[in-house]
Short mmCIF file of C-alpha atoms in Angstrom, two decimals:
data_model
loop_
_atom_site.label_atom_id
_atom_site.label_comp_id
_atom_site.label_asym_id
_atom_site.label_seq_id
_atom_site.Cartn_x
_atom_site.Cartn_y
_atom_site.Cartn_z
CA LEU A 39 -20.55 -12.16 -18.33
CA VAL A 40 -18.29 -9.82 -16.39
CA GLU A 41 -21.16 -7.42 -15.61
CA ALA A 42 -23.39 -10.29 -14.51
CA LEU A 43 -20.77 -11.55 -12.04
CA GLN A 44 -20.11 -8.15 -10.49
CA PRO A 45 -22.91 -6.32 -8.63
CA PRO A 46 -22.80 -2.53 -9.03
CA ILE A 47 -21.09 -0.43 -6.38
CA GLN A 48 -23.41 1.93 -4.52
CA ALA A 49 -21.59 4.57 -2.53
CA ARG A 50 -21.64 8.13 -1.23
CA ILE A 51 -18.50 9.75 -2.64
CA GLY A 52 -17.17 13.11 -1.52
CA PRO A 53 -13.94 15.14 -1.48
CA MET A 54 -11.56 14.89 1.44
CA ALA A 55 -10.65 17.92 3.51
CA ALA A 56 -7.06 19.12 3.30
CA HIS A 57 -6.48 18.01 6.89
CA PRO A 58 -8.99 15.27 7.77
CA SER A 59 -9.93 14.59 11.37
CA PRO A 60 -8.10 11.48 12.66
CA SER A 61 -11.09 10.39 14.73
CA GLN A 62 -13.44 10.78 11.76
CA ALA A 63 -11.15 8.90 9.43
CA HIS A 64 -10.22 6.15 11.84
CA GLY A 65 -13.73 5.58 13.11
CA LEU A 66 -12.87 5.11 16.79
CA PRO A 67 -15.30 3.03 18.84
CA GLY A 68 -17.41 4.85 21.40
CA ASP A 69 -15.00 4.17 24.25
CA GLY A 70 -12.06 5.63 22.30
CA THR A 71 -10.19 2.33 22.02
CA VAL A 72 -8.54 1.08 18.84
CA ARG A 73 -8.91 -2.49 17.63
CA ARG A 74 -5.77 -4.34 16.62
CA MET A 75 -5.32 -3.58 12.91
CA GLN A 76 -5.36 -6.14 10.12
CA VAL A 77 -3.38 -4.72 7.24
CA ILE A 78 -4.31 -6.25 3.88
CA ILE A 79 -1.94 -5.86 0.96
CA ASP A 80 -1.58 -6.54 -2.71
CA VAL A 81 1.90 -7.56 -3.88
CA ASP A 82 2.64 -6.67 -7.52
CA ASP A 83 2.99 -2.89 -8.00
CA THR A 84 2.22 -2.41 -4.29
CA VAL A 85 5.15 -4.11 -2.54
CA LYS A 86 7.35 -4.69 -5.57
CA SER A 87 7.26 -3.49 -9.16
CA SER A 88 5.86 -5.58 -11.98
CA GLY A 89 8.09 -3.69 -14.40
CA GLY A 90 5.11 -3.21 -16.70
CA VAL A 91 5.88 -6.49 -18.45
CA THR A 92 3.14 -7.74 -20.80
CA LEU A 93 2.39 -10.92 -22.70
CA ALA A 94 0.33 -10.53 -25.86
CA GLY A 95 -0.70 -7.11 -24.57
CA VAL A 96 -1.83 -8.44 -21.17
CA PRO A 97 0.06 -7.10 -18.11
CA LEU A 98 1.90 -9.78 -16.14
CA GLY A 99 1.12 -8.50 -12.68
CA GLY A 100 0.88 -4.75 -13.21
CA VAL A 101 1.80 -1.62 -15.13
CA ASP A 102 4.62 0.14 -13.26
CA THR A 103 7.61 0.98 -15.47
CA GLN A 104 9.36 3.47 -13.17
CA TYR A 105 10.95 0.65 -11.16
CA LYS A 106 12.48 -2.48 -12.63
CA ARG A 107 10.56 -5.74 -12.31
CA GLY A 108 10.98 -7.26 -8.85
CA THR A 109 12.26 -4.06 -7.20
CA PHE A 110 10.84 -3.35 -3.75
CA TYR A 111 9.45 0.14 -3.27
CA PRO A 112 11.49 2.26 -0.84
CA GLY A 113 10.08 2.14 2.68
CA VAL A 114 7.33 -0.38 1.89
CA PHE A 115 8.25 -2.93 4.57
CA ARG A 116 8.52 -0.29 7.28
CA PHE A 117 5.24 1.33 6.23
CA MET A 118 3.27 -1.93 6.50
CA LEU A 119 4.74 -2.65 9.94
CA ALA A 120 3.93 0.87 11.16
CA LEU A 121 0.30 0.46 10.06
CA SER A 122 0.13 -2.95 11.74
CA LYS A 123 1.47 -1.51 15.01
CA ASN A 124 -1.07 1.30 15.21
CA GLY A 125 -3.01 1.26 18.47
CA LEU A 126 -1.03 -1.53 20.11
CA ASP A 127 -0.92 -1.47 23.90
CA GLY A 128 1.61 -3.02 26.22
CA GLU A 129 2.70 -6.48 25.11
CA MET A 130 0.30 -6.71 22.18
CA GLN A 131 1.79 -8.06 18.96
CA PRO A 132 0.92 -6.72 15.50
CA ARG A 133 -1.20 -8.96 13.31
CA ARG A 134 0.54 -10.66 10.43
CA LEU A 135 -0.27 -9.22 7.03
CA ALA A 136 -3.03 -10.67 4.86
CA VAL A 137 -2.43 -10.79 1.11
CA LEU A 138 -5.05 -10.44 -1.63
CA THR A 139 -3.36 -11.23 -4.92
CA ALA A 140 -4.50 -11.75 -8.50
CA ARG A 141 -1.92 -14.53 -8.88
CA ALA A 142 -3.74 -17.65 -10.06
CA GLN A 143 -4.29 -20.46 -7.58
CA GLU A 144 -3.68 -22.90 -10.43
CA PHE A 145 -0.13 -21.55 -10.81
CA LYS A 146 0.83 -21.72 -7.13
CA PHE A 147 3.64 -24.12 -7.98
CA ALA A 148 5.38 -21.15 -9.62
CA LEU A 149 3.80 -18.08 -8.00
CA GLN A 150 3.17 -19.11 -4.39
CA LEU A 151 4.44 -16.78 -1.67
CA LYS A 152 6.65 -19.11 0.32
CA PRO A 153 8.66 -18.21 3.46
CA THR A 154 11.79 -18.27 1.29
CA ASP A 155 10.33 -15.71 -1.13
CA LYS A 156 12.07 -12.32 -1.03
CA VAL A 157 8.74 -10.65 -0.26
CA CYS A 158 8.16 -12.81 2.82
CA LYS A 159 11.78 -12.51 3.94
CA GLY A 160 11.67 -8.72 3.63
CA PHE A 161 8.67 -8.39 5.91
CA SER A 162 9.99 -10.98 8.36
CA LEU A 163 13.35 -9.23 8.65
CA THR A 164 11.68 -5.85 9.25
CA GLY A 165 9.54 -7.32 12.03
CA THR A 166 12.49 -9.06 13.66
CA GLU A 167 14.61 -5.90 13.62
CA ASP A 168 11.77 -4.03 15.35
CA GLY A 169 11.28 -6.66 18.05
CA PHE A 170 8.40 -8.57 16.42
CA PRO A 171 9.97 -11.80 15.10
CA ASP A 172 6.58 -13.41 14.43
CA TRP A 173 5.35 -10.58 12.20
CA GLY A 174 5.29 -10.92 8.44
CA ILE A 175 3.08 -12.53 5.79
CA GLY A 176 0.12 -14.46 7.16
CA SER A 177 -2.93 -15.46 5.14
CA VAL A 178 -2.55 -15.39 1.35
CA LEU A 179 -5.71 -15.50 -0.77
CA TYR A 180 -5.12 -16.12 -4.47
CA GLY A 181 -7.07 -15.46 -7.65
CA SER A 182 -7.69 -17.92 -10.46
CA VAL A 183 -7.00 -18.42 -14.14
CA ARG A 184 -10.44 -16.99 -14.85
CA GLU A 185 -9.29 -13.53 -13.73
CA TRP A 186 -6.24 -13.84 -15.98
CA VAL A 187 -8.59 -14.44 -18.91
CA LEU A 188 -11.25 -11.93 -17.81
CA GLN A 189 -9.06 -9.16 -16.44
CA ASP A 190 -12.02 -7.03 -15.35
CA LEU A 191 -12.85 -9.62 -12.69
CA LYS A 192 -9.68 -9.02 -10.67
CA GLY A 193 -11.21 -6.39 -8.41
CA TRP A 194 -14.26 -8.54 -7.77
CA ARG A 195 -12.07 -11.56 -6.93
CA LYS A 196 -10.04 -9.62 -4.39
CA TYR A 197 -13.23 -8.41 -2.75
CA GLU A 198 -14.59 -11.98 -2.59
CA ASN A 199 -11.33 -13.03 -0.98
CA PHE A 200 -11.69 -10.17 1.52
CA LYS A 201 -15.04 -11.67 2.55
CA LEU A 202 -13.34 -15.04 3.03
CA LEU A 203 -10.72 -13.35 5.22
CA ARG A 204 -13.44 -11.73 7.33
CA ALA A 205 -15.17 -15.08 7.73
CA SER A 206 -11.99 -16.49 9.32
CA PHE A 207 -12.51 -14.26 12.36
CA ARG A 208 -15.19 -14.93 14.93
CA GLY A 209 -17.26 -12.43 16.89
CA ASP A 210 -15.30 -9.88 18.88
CA SER A 211 -12.01 -11.21 17.52
CA GLU A 212 -12.60 -9.46 14.18
CA PRO A 213 -10.12 -6.61 13.72
CA ASP A 214 -10.27 -3.33 11.86
CA TYR A 215 -8.88 -3.36 8.34
CA VAL A 216 -6.70 -1.18 6.12
CA PHE A 217 -6.14 -2.20 2.50
CA VAL A 218 -3.01 -1.11 0.60
CA GLY A 219 -3.13 -1.74 -3.14
CA ASP A 220 -2.35 0.05 -6.38
CA THR A 221 -4.07 1.68 -9.33
CA GLY A 222 -2.78 -0.83 -11.87
CA GLU A 223 -5.09 -3.84 -11.62
CA LEU A 224 -8.52 -2.91 -10.21
CA ASP A 225 -7.47 -2.70 -6.55
CA LYS A 226 -9.51 0.50 -6.35
CA GLU A 227 -12.65 -1.44 -7.27
CA ALA A 228 -11.83 -4.02 -4.60
CA GLY A 229 -11.28 -1.24 -2.06
CA MET A 230 -14.53 0.52 -2.93
CA ARG A 231 -16.42 -2.74 -2.53
CA MET A 232 -14.82 -3.20 0.90
CA LEU A 233 -15.81 0.32 1.95
CA THR A 234 -19.40 -0.15 0.78
CA ASP A 235 -19.91 -3.63 2.24
CA ARG A 236 -22.71 -3.22 4.77
CA ASN A 237 -21.75 -6.45 6.50
CA ALA A 238 -18.31 -5.06 7.29
CA GLN A 239 -19.99 -2.61 9.71
CA GLY A 240 -17.41 0.11 9.25
CA ARG A 241 -14.46 -2.13 10.04
CA VAL A 242 -12.58 -1.02 6.91
CA LYS A 243 -10.86 2.18 8.07
CA ALA A 244 -9.02 3.28 4.93
CA ILE A 245 -7.84 2.32 1.47
CA PHE A 246 -4.36 3.34 0.29
CA MET A 247 -3.73 3.28 -3.46
CA HIS A 248 -0.18 3.33 -4.86
CA VAL A 249 -0.35 5.28 -8.13
CA VAL A 250 1.42 3.38 -10.92
CA SER A 251 1.46 3.73 -14.69
CA PHE A 252 3.01 2.59 -17.96
CA THR A 253 3.91 6.26 -18.57
CA PRO A 254 6.21 8.48 -16.45
CA ASP A 255 4.99 11.11 -13.97
CA PRO A 256 1.33 9.99 -13.75
CA GLN A 257 -1.25 12.31 -12.29
CA VAL A 258 -2.18 11.50 -8.69
CA PRO A 259 -5.98 11.55 -8.23
CA SER A 260 -7.60 13.54 -5.44
CA ASP A 261 -8.29 11.72 -2.19
CA LEU A 262 -11.92 10.85 -1.49
CA TYR A 263 -14.31 9.76 1.20
CA ILE A 264 -16.33 6.68 0.27
CA ASN A 265 -19.30 6.30 2.61
CA GLY A 266 -17.41 8.44 5.11
CA LYS A 267 -14.15 6.47 4.94
CA PRO A 268 -10.93 7.61 3.22
CA LEU A 269 -9.55 6.39 -0.08
CA VAL A 270 -6.15 8.04 -0.53
CA TYR A 271 -3.56 7.97 -3.30
CA PHE A 272 0.22 8.16 -3.05
CA ARG A 273 3.37 7.86 -5.17
CA THR A 274 5.91 7.15 -2.41
CA TYR A 275 5.63 5.46 0.94
CA ALA A 276 6.87 8.65 2.57
CA GLY A 277 3.77 10.35 1.18
CA ALA A 278 1.60 7.44 2.31
CA ALA A 279 3.04 7.72 5.82
CA LEU A 280 2.11 11.41 6.01
CA LYS A 281 -1.47 10.62 5.02
CA ALA A 282 -1.61 7.78 7.55
CA VAL A 283 -0.58 10.21 10.31
CA GLN A 284 -3.22 12.71 9.22
CA LEU A 285 -5.83 9.93 9.32
CA GLY A 286 -4.84 8.76 12.79
CA LEU A 287 -3.56 5.44 11.46
CA MET A 288 0.13 5.93 12.25
CA SER A 289 2.09 7.78 14.90
CA PRO A 290 4.46 10.58 13.80
CA PRO A 291 7.53 8.73 15.14
CA GLU A 292 6.61 5.66 13.10
CA ALA A 293 6.04 7.82 10.01
CA ARG A 294 9.46 9.41 10.51
CA MET A 295 11.00 5.94 10.47
CA VAL A 296 9.17 5.16 7.22
CA ILE A 297 10.54 8.35 5.63
CA ILE A 298 14.10 7.67 6.76
CA GLN A 299 13.92 4.03 5.65
CA ALA A 300 12.56 5.05 2.23
CA CYS A 301 15.58 7.33 1.78
CA LYS A 302 17.97 4.59 2.92
CA ASP A 303 16.43 2.11 0.49
CA LEU A 304 16.71 4.49 -2.43
CA LYS A 305 20.26 5.46 -1.48
CA ARG A 306 21.20 1.79 -1.49
CA ALA A 307 19.67 1.34 -4.93
CA ALA A 308 21.45 4.43 -6.26
CA ALA A 309 24.79 3.10 -4.99
CA THR A 310 24.48 -0.31 -6.68
CA PRO A 311 27.72 -0.79 -8.65
CA GLY A 312 27.44 -1.10 -12.39
CA VAL A 313 23.70 -0.34 -12.49
CA ALA A 314 22.63 2.81 -14.32
CA ASP A 315 19.02 3.74 -13.60
CA PRO A 316 17.66 6.51 -15.85
CA ASN A 317 14.62 6.81 -13.57
CA MET A 318 16.62 7.49 -10.41
CA PRO A 319 16.28 11.30 -10.65
CA SER A 320 12.49 11.07 -10.92
CA LYS A 321 12.35 8.66 -7.97
CA TRP A 322 14.30 11.08 -5.78
CA ALA A 323 12.24 14.04 -6.97
CA GLU A 324 9.01 12.35 -5.95
CA LEU A 325 10.41 11.27 -2.59
CA GLU A 326 11.75 14.75 -1.88
CA ARG A 327 8.44 16.29 -2.88
CA ASP A 328 6.56 14.11 -0.38
CA ILE A 329 9.08 14.79 2.38
CA LYS A 330 8.77 18.55 1.78
CA THR A 331 4.99 18.21 2.01
CA ALA A 332 5.34 16.43 5.35
CA MET A 333 7.66 19.15 6.63
CA GLN A 334 5.23 21.87 5.57
CA GLU A 335 1.98 20.28 6.73
CA LEU A 336 3.26 18.87 10.03
CA PRO A 337 6.27 21.06 10.92
CA GLU A 338 6.31 20.06 14.59
CA GLU A 339 6.74 16.39 13.70
CA PHE A 340 8.83 16.60 10.51
CA GLY A 341 10.15 20.14 10.22
CA ASP A 342 13.64 19.17 11.39
CA LEU A 343 14.18 16.60 8.61
CA SER A 344 17.15 17.51 6.42
CA LEU A 345 16.73 16.92 2.71
CA ALA A 346 20.43 17.59 2.20
CA GLU A 347 21.26 14.63 4.46
CA LEU A 348 18.50 12.34 3.24
CA SER A 349 19.13 12.67 -0.50
CA PRO A 350 22.50 11.71 -2.03
CA LEU A 351 21.79 13.20 -5.46
CA PRO A 352 22.44 16.83 -6.46
CA LEU A 353 18.91 17.46 -7.62
CA ASN A 354 17.72 20.95 -8.42
CA ARG A 355 15.96 22.02 -5.22
CA ALA A 356 13.70 24.34 -7.22
CA ALA A 357 12.40 21.46 -9.34
CA THR A 358 8.73 20.79 -8.68
CA SER A 359 8.18 17.67 -10.76
CA PRO A 360 10.02 14.45 -11.61
CA LYS A 361 10.36 15.60 -15.22
CA ALA A 362 11.97 18.87 -14.15
CA ALA A 363 14.31 17.07 -11.78
CA ALA A 364 15.36 14.59 -14.44
CA ALA A 365 16.10 17.44 -16.82
CA ALA A 366 18.23 19.17 -14.18
CA PHE A 367 20.14 16.04 -13.21
#
């Protein structure tokens, strides 16, 4: 049944160069202009952690166990705004985010993303602080109970909802798209279907996949080109910001703000009174690793960042992995 409902994905897949060309990755129109970006997001394990909670062996929203259930990932709100602002001219306003979620439509009474939801309030506050009070969550397209029963249909459902989102635009008003999801619940399949959709006419500029796992220190897959467009993986939003800059999807100043905000968010979590987090050393190790990569690969933009000022924890600077950092902490 699942195979019958999902047509096979046909794609040209190839490795990504160490430093991809921004114009190649972004797919600029012939006149060099940039369309106003529509950022599409997943929620669970992309914006906030599912905690890896399961019911009868079935994940309730995702697989991430590094962060506690409901915790927002450091820098996530700033990252989504920075992507949405890319290419804006003059008085242009960033598009509100579109959400593709596996949450069942039938359970909206309990799972609906309302303006009072912490997710919506987090994005709205970030936009307001940056001078865009109308920015935040826009369209939300839900899944159904069927995908909760047949888990393998989640990627297909999100892709079908992407087509509904595209249909809401008319003619020249259709924007370019970037999808930010995670590796926990078939977002990669949804992203690959977006990138290989001939009717999208190259409007999907990139797919960002947040790497999550039930187990600690998961391996981050190599970035790929799918039909000439990038599918990139990341563990922290600082790392995602670096890749966005390299792909021409974010300016270096905006990426710097994502990095600094990610550090502020994690500092705030580390300073929470009475809360002991055994995963805090691994979180800082991964964030530091991505910041060091940014400093090394783009020294003119990020070389002056100070890890000593950004990180509050006395981690072993020689540690190269979250496991090593945790052992040294």
